[in-house]
mmCIF file of C-alpha atoms in Angstrom:
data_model
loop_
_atom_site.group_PDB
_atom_site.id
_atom_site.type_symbol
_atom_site.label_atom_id
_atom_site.label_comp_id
_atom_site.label_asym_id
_atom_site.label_seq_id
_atom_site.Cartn_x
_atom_site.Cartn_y
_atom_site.Cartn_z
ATOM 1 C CA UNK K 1 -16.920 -11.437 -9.313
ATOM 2 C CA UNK K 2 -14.290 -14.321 -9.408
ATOM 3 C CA UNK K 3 -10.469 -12.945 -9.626
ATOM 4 C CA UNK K 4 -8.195 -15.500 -11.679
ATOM 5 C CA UNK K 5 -4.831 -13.655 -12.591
ATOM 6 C CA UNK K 6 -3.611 -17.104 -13.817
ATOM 7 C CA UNK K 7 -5.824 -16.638 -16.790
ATOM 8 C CA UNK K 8 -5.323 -14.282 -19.590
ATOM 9 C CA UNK K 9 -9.040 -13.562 -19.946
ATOM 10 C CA UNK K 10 -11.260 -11.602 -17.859
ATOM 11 C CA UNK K 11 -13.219 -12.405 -14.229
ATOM 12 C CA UNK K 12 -16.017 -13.880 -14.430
ATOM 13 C CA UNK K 13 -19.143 -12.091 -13.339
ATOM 14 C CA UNK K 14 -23.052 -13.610 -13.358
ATOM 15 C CA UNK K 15 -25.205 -11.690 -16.015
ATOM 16 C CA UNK K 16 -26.670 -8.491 -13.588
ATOM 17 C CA UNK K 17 -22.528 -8.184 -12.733
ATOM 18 C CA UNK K 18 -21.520 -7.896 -15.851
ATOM 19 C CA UNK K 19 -24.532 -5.612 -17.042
ATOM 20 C CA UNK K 20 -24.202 -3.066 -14.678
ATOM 21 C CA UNK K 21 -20.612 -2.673 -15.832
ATOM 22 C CA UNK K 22 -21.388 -2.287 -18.913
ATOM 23 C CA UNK K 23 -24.047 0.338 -18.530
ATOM 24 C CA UNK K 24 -21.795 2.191 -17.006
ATOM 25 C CA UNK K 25 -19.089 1.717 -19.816
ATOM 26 C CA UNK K 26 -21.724 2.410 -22.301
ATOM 27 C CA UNK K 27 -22.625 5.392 -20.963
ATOM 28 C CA UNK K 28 -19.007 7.079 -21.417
ATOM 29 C CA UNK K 29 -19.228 5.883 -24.918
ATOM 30 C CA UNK K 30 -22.726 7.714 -25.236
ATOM 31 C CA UNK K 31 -20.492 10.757 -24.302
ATOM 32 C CA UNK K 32 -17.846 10.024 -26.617
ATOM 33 C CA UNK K 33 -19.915 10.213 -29.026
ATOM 34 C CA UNK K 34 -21.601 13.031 -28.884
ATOM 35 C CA UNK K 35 -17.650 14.652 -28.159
ATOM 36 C CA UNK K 36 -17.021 13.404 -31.217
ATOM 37 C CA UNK K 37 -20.054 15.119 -33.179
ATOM 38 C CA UNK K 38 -19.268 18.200 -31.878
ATOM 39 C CA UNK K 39 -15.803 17.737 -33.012
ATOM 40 C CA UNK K 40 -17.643 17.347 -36.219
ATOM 41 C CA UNK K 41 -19.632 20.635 -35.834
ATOM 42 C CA UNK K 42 -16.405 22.338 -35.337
ATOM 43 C CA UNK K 43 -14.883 20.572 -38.408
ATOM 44 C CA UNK K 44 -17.634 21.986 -40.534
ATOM 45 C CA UNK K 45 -16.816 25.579 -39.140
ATOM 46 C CA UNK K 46 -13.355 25.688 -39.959
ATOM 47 C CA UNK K 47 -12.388 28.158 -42.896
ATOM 48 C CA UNK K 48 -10.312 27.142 -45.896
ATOM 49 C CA UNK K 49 -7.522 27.667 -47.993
ATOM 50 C CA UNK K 50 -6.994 27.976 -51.570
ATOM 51 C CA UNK K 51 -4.633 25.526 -53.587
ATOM 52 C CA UNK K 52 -3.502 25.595 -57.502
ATOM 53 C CA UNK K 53 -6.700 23.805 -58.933
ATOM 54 C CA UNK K 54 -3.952 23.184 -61.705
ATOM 55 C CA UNK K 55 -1.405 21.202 -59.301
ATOM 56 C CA UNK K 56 0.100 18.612 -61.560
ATOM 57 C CA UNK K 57 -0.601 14.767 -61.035
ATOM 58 C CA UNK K 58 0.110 11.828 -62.981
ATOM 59 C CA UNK K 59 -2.699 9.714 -63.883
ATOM 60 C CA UNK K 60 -2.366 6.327 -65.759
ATOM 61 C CA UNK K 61 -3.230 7.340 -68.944
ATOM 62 C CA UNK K 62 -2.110 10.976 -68.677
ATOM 63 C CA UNK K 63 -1.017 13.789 -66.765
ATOM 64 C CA UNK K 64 -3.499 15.316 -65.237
ATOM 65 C CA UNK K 65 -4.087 18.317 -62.533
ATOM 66 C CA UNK K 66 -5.679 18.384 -58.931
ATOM 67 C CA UNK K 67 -8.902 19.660 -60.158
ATOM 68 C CA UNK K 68 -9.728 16.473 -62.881
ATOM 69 C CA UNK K 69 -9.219 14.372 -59.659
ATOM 70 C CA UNK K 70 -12.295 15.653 -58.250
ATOM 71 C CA UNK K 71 -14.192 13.648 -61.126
ATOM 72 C CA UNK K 72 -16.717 16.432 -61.542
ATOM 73 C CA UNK K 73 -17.627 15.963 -57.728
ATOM 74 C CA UNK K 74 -17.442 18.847 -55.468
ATOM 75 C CA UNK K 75 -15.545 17.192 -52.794
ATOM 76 C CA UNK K 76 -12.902 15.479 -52.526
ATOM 77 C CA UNK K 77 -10.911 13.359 -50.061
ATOM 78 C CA UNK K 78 -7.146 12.371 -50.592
ATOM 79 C CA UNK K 79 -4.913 10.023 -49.202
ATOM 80 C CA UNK K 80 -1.279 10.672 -49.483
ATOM 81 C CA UNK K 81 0.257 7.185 -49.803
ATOM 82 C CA UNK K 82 3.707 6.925 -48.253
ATOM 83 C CA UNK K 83 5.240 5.516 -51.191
ATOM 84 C CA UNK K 84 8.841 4.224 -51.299
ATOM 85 C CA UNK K 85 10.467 4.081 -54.548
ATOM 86 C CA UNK K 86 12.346 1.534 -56.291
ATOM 87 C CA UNK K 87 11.845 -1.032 -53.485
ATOM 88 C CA UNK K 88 10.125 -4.255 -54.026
ATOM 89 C CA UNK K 89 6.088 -4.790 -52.632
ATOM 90 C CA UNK K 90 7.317 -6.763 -49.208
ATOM 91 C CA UNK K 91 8.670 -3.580 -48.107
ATOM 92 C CA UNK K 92 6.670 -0.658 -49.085
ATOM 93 C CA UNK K 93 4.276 0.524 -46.161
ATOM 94 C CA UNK K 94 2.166 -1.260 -44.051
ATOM 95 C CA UNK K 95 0.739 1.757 -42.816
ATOM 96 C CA UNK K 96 -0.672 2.883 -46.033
ATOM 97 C CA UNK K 97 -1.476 -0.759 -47.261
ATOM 98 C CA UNK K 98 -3.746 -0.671 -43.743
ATOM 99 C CA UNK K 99 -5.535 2.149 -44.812
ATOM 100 C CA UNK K 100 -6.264 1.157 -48.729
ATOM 101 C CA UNK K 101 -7.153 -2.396 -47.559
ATOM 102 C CA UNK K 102 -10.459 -0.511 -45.612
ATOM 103 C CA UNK K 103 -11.471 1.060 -48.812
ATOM 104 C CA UNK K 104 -14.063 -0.698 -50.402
ATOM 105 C CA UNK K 105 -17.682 0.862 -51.855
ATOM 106 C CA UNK K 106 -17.020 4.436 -53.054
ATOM 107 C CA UNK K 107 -20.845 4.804 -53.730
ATOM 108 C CA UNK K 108 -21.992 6.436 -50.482
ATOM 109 C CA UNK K 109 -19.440 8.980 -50.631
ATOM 110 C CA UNK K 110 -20.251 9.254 -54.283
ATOM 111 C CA UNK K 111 -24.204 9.667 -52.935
ATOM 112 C CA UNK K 112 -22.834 13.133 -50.853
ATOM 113 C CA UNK K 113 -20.700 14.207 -54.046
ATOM 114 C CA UNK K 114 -17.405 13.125 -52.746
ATOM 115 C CA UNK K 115 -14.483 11.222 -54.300
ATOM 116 C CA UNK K 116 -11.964 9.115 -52.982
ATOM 117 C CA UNK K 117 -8.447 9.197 -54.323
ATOM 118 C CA UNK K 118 -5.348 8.020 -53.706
ATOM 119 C CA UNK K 119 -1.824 10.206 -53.858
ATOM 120 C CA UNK K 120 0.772 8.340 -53.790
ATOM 121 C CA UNK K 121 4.277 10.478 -52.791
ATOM 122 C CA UNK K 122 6.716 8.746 -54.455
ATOM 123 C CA UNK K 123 9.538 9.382 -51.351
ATOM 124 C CA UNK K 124 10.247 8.165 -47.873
ATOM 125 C CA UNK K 125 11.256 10.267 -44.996
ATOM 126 C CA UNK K 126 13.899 7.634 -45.091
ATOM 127 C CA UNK K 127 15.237 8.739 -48.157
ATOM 128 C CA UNK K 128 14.673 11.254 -51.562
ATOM 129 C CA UNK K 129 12.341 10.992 -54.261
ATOM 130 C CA UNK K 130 12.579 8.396 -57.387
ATOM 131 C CA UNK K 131 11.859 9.464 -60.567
ATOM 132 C CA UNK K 132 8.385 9.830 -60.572
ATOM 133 C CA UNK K 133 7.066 8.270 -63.533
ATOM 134 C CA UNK K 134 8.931 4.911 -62.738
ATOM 135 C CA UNK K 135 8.007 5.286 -59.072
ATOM 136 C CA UNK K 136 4.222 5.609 -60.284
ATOM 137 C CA UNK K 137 4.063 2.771 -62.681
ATOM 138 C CA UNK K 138 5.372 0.702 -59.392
ATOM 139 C CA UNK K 139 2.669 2.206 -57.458
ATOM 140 C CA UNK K 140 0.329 1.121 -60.167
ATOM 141 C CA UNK K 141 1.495 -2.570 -59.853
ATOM 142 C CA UNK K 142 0.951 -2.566 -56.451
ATOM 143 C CA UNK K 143 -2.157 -1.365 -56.937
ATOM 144 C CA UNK K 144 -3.046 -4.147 -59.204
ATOM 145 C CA UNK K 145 -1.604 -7.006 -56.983
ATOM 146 C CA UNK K 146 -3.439 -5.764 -54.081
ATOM 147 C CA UNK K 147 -6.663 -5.697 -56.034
ATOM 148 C CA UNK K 148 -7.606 -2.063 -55.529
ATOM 149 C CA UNK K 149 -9.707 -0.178 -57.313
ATOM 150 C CA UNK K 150 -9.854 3.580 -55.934
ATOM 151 C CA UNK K 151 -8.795 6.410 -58.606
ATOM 152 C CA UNK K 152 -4.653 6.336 -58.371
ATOM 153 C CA UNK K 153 -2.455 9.142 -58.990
ATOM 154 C CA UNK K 154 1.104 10.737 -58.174
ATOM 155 C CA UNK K 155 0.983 14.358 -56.577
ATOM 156 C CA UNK K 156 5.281 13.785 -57.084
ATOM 157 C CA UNK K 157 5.429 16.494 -59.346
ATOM 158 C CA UNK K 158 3.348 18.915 -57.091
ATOM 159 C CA UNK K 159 3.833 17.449 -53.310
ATOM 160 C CA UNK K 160 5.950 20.227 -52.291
ATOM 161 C CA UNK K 161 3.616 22.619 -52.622
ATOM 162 C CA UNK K 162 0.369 20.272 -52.017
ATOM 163 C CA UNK K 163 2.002 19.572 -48.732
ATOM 164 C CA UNK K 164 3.346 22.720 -48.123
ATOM 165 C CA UNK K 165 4.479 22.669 -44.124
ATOM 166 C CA UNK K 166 4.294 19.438 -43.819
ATOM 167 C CA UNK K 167 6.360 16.178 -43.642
ATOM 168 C CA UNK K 168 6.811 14.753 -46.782
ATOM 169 C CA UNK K 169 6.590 11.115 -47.162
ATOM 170 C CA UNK K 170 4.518 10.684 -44.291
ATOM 171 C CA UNK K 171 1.147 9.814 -45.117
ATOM 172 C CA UNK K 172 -1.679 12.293 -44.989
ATOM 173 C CA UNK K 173 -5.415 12.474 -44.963
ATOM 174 C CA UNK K 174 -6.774 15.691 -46.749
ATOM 175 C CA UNK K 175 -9.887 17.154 -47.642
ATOM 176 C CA UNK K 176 -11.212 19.369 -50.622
ATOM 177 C CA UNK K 177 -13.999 21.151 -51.429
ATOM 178 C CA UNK K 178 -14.353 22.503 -55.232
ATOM 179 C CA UNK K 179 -16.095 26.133 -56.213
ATOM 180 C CA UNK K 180 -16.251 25.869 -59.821
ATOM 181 C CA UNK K 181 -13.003 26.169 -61.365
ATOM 182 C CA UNK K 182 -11.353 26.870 -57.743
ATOM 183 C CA UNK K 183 -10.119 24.315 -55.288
ATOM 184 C CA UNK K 184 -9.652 25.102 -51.558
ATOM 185 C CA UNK K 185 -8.143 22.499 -48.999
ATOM 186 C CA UNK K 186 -10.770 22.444 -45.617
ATOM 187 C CA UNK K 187 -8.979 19.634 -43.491
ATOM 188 C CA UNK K 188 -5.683 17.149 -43.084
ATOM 189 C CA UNK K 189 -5.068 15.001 -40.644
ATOM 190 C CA UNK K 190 -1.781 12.016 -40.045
ATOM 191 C CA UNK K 191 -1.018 9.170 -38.311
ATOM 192 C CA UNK K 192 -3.400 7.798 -35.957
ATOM 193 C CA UNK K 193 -5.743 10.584 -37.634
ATOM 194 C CA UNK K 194 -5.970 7.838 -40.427
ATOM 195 C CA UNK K 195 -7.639 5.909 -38.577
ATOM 196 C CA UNK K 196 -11.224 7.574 -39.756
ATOM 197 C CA UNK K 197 -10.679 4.893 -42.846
ATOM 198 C CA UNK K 198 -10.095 1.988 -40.614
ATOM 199 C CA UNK K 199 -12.733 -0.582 -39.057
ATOM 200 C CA UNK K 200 -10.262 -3.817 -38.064
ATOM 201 C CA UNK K 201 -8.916 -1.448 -35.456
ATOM 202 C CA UNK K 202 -12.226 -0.028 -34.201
ATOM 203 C CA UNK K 203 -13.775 -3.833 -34.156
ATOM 204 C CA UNK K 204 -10.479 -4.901 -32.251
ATOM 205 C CA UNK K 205 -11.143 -1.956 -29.748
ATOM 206 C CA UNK K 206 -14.127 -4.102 -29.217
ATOM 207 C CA UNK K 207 -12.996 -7.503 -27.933
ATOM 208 C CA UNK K 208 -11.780 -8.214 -24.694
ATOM 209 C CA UNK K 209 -8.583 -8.452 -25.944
ATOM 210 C CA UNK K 210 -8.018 -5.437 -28.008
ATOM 211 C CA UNK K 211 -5.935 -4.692 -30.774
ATOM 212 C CA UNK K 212 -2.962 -6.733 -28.580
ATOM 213 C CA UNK K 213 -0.266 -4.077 -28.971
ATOM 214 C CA UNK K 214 2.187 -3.277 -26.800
ATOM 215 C CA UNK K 215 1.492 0.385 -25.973
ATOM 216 C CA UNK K 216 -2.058 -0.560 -25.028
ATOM 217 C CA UNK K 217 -3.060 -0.053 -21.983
ATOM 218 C CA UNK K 218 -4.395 -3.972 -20.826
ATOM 219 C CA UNK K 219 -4.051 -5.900 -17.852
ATOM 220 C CA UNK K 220 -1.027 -7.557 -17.277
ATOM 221 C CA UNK K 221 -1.430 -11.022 -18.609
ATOM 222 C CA UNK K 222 -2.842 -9.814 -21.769
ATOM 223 C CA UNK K 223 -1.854 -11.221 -24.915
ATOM 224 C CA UNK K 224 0.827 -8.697 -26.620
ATOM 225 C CA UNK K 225 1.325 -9.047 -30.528
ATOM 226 C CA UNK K 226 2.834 -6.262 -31.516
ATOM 227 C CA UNK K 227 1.368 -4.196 -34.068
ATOM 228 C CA UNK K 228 -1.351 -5.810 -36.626
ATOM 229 C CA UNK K 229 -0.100 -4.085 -39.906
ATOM 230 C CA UNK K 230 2.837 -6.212 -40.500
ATOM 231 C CA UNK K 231 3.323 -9.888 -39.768
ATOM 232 C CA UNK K 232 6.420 -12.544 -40.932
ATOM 233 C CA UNK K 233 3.000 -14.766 -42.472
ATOM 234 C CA UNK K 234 -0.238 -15.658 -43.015
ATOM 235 C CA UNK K 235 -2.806 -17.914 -42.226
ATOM 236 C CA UNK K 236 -3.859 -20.012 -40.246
ATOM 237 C CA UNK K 237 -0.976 -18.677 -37.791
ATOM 238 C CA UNK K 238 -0.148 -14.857 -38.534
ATOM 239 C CA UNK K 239 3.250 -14.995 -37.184
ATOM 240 C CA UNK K 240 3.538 -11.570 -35.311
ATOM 241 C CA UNK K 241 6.712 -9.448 -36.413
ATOM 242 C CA UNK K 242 7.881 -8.702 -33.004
ATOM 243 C CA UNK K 243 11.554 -6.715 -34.501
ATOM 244 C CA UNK K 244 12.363 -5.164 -37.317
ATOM 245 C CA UNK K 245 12.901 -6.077 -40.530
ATOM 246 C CA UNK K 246 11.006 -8.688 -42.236
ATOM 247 C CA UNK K 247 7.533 -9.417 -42.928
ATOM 248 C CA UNK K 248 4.884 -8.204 -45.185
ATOM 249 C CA UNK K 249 2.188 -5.806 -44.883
ATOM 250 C CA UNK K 250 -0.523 -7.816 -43.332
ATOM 251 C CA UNK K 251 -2.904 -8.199 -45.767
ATOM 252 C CA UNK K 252 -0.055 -8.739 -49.350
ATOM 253 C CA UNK K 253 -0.519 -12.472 -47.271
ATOM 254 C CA UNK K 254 -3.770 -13.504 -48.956
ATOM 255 C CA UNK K 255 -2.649 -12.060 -52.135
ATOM 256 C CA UNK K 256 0.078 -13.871 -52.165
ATOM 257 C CA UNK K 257 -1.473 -17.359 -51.775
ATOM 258 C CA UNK K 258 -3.914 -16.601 -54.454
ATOM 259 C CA UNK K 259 -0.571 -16.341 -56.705
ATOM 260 C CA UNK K 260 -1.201 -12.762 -57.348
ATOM 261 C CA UNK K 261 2.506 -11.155 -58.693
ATOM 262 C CA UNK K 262 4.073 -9.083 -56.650
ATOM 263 C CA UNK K 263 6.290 -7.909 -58.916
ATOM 264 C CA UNK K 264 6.674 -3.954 -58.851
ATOM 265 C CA UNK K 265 9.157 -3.849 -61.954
ATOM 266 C CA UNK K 266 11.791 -1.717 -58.702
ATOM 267 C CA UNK K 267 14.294 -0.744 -60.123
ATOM 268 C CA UNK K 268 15.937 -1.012 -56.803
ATOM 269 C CA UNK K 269 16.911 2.781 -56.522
ATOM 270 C CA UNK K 270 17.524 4.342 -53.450
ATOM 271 C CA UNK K 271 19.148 2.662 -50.124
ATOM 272 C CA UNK K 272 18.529 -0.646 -48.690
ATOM 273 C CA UNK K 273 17.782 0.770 -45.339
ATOM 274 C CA UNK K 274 15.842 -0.766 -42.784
ATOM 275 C CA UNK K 275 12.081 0.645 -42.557
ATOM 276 C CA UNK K 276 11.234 3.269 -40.315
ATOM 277 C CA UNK K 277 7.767 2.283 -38.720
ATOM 278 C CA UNK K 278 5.135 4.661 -40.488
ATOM 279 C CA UNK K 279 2.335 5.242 -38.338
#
């Protein structure tokens, strides 16, 4: 195998070389994957806990409670987006706009009797809530100029107690099961938890490169370009946002040269404080 630290790419190896490597590789991620179904097993143990089925959302035509989300399904999953109110589409969350951008085809989950819905928080940790029907017909802009189409509602009027223990205005991941008339809350996971949404990341985690962020742990002369979730452009360059503030949320940039409006209707409450990275 051929050392070359002058070059930001691996050695070079001849074909048996590199194979035997990777057998070896492969075979920790044959373990890592049966770790992770019996993470799974263990998942499906767990007990539950019982929520207000009548937990008030707002839906867009009307309000509506936590157990019309479910559709009629008996499952449901919810993602809590980390809304921030009153501020225009270039700054809301990149974290959350991440996540949505993954979520595509709702008809296999629909196959196993789950929905998909969205939450959105209407609050920051950086700051207090907006009023929560303006803050959701923002939401609902967004929504539109990013082209989504997964069911869209405010939990505002019921976070506290949806969320009960936990940090508001950080986003969440949080599964329901329905029994009849009863709902009951069976998992929640945040941050890099969120991740179970996400394939960019996991196809990154397949180059040679990586996902090119700075708290990875590469060689040396590896390419470092910041996180992937926010960047000061589009193509053909994606300018990396290397400080704080600026940028977009990675993927507004296509939307944006289609001349989709961004135009959220924010009413510009709350402080212009600089964003506080969310994931």
């Amino acid at each position: 195998m051929v050392e070359n630290p002058s070059k930001a790419q691996p050695p070079v190896a001849d074909r048996a070389a590199f194979e035997q490597q990777l057998e070896g590789l492969r075979a920790r991620e044959k373990a890592h994957t049966r770790e992770g179904d019996a993470i799974a097993a263990a998942r499906r143990r767990l007990p539950m806990v019982e929520v207000a089925a009548d937990s008030l959302l707002l839906g867009p035509d009307r309000p509506m409670t936590l157990l019309d989300a479910f559709e009629g399904r008996r499952q449901m999953i919810a993602y809590y987006f980390m809304w921030w109110p009153g501020r225009p589409a270039a700054e809301q969350c990149e974290g959350c706009t991440w996540v949505m951008s993954h979520v595509g085809e709702p008809a296999y989950l629909h196959s196993r009797d789950i929905t998909f819905a969205v939450f959105c928080q209407g609050r920051n940790t950086a700051y207090g809530f907006g009023d929560a029907q303006a803050s959701y017909e923002e939401s609902l802009r967004y929504r539109a100029f990013m082209g989504w189409a997964m069911p869209w509602y405010s939990a505002q009027p019921s976070l506290e107690s949806l969320l009960v223990g936990r940090e508001l205005g950080l986003f969440h991941l949080v599964c329901y099961l329905r029994d009849g008339d009863r709902v009951f809350e069976t998992y929640w996971t945040k941050r890099r938890g969120a991740e179970a949404v996400d394939y960019s990341y996991a196809l990154m985690d397949l180059t040679a490169f990586g996902r090119q962020e700075d708290w990875e742990d590469s060689p040396a002369d590896w390419p470092r370009l910041g996180q992937a979730t926010r960047t000061l452009g589009g193509a053909p360059d994606w300018p990396p946002l290397r400080e704080w503030p600026g940028g977009r949320p990675t993927a507004q940039w296509p939307r944006i040269d289609a001349g989709r409006s961004d135009d959220l209707g924010a009413t510009g409450t709350g402080p212009a404080t600089t964003p506080d990275h969310c994931h």
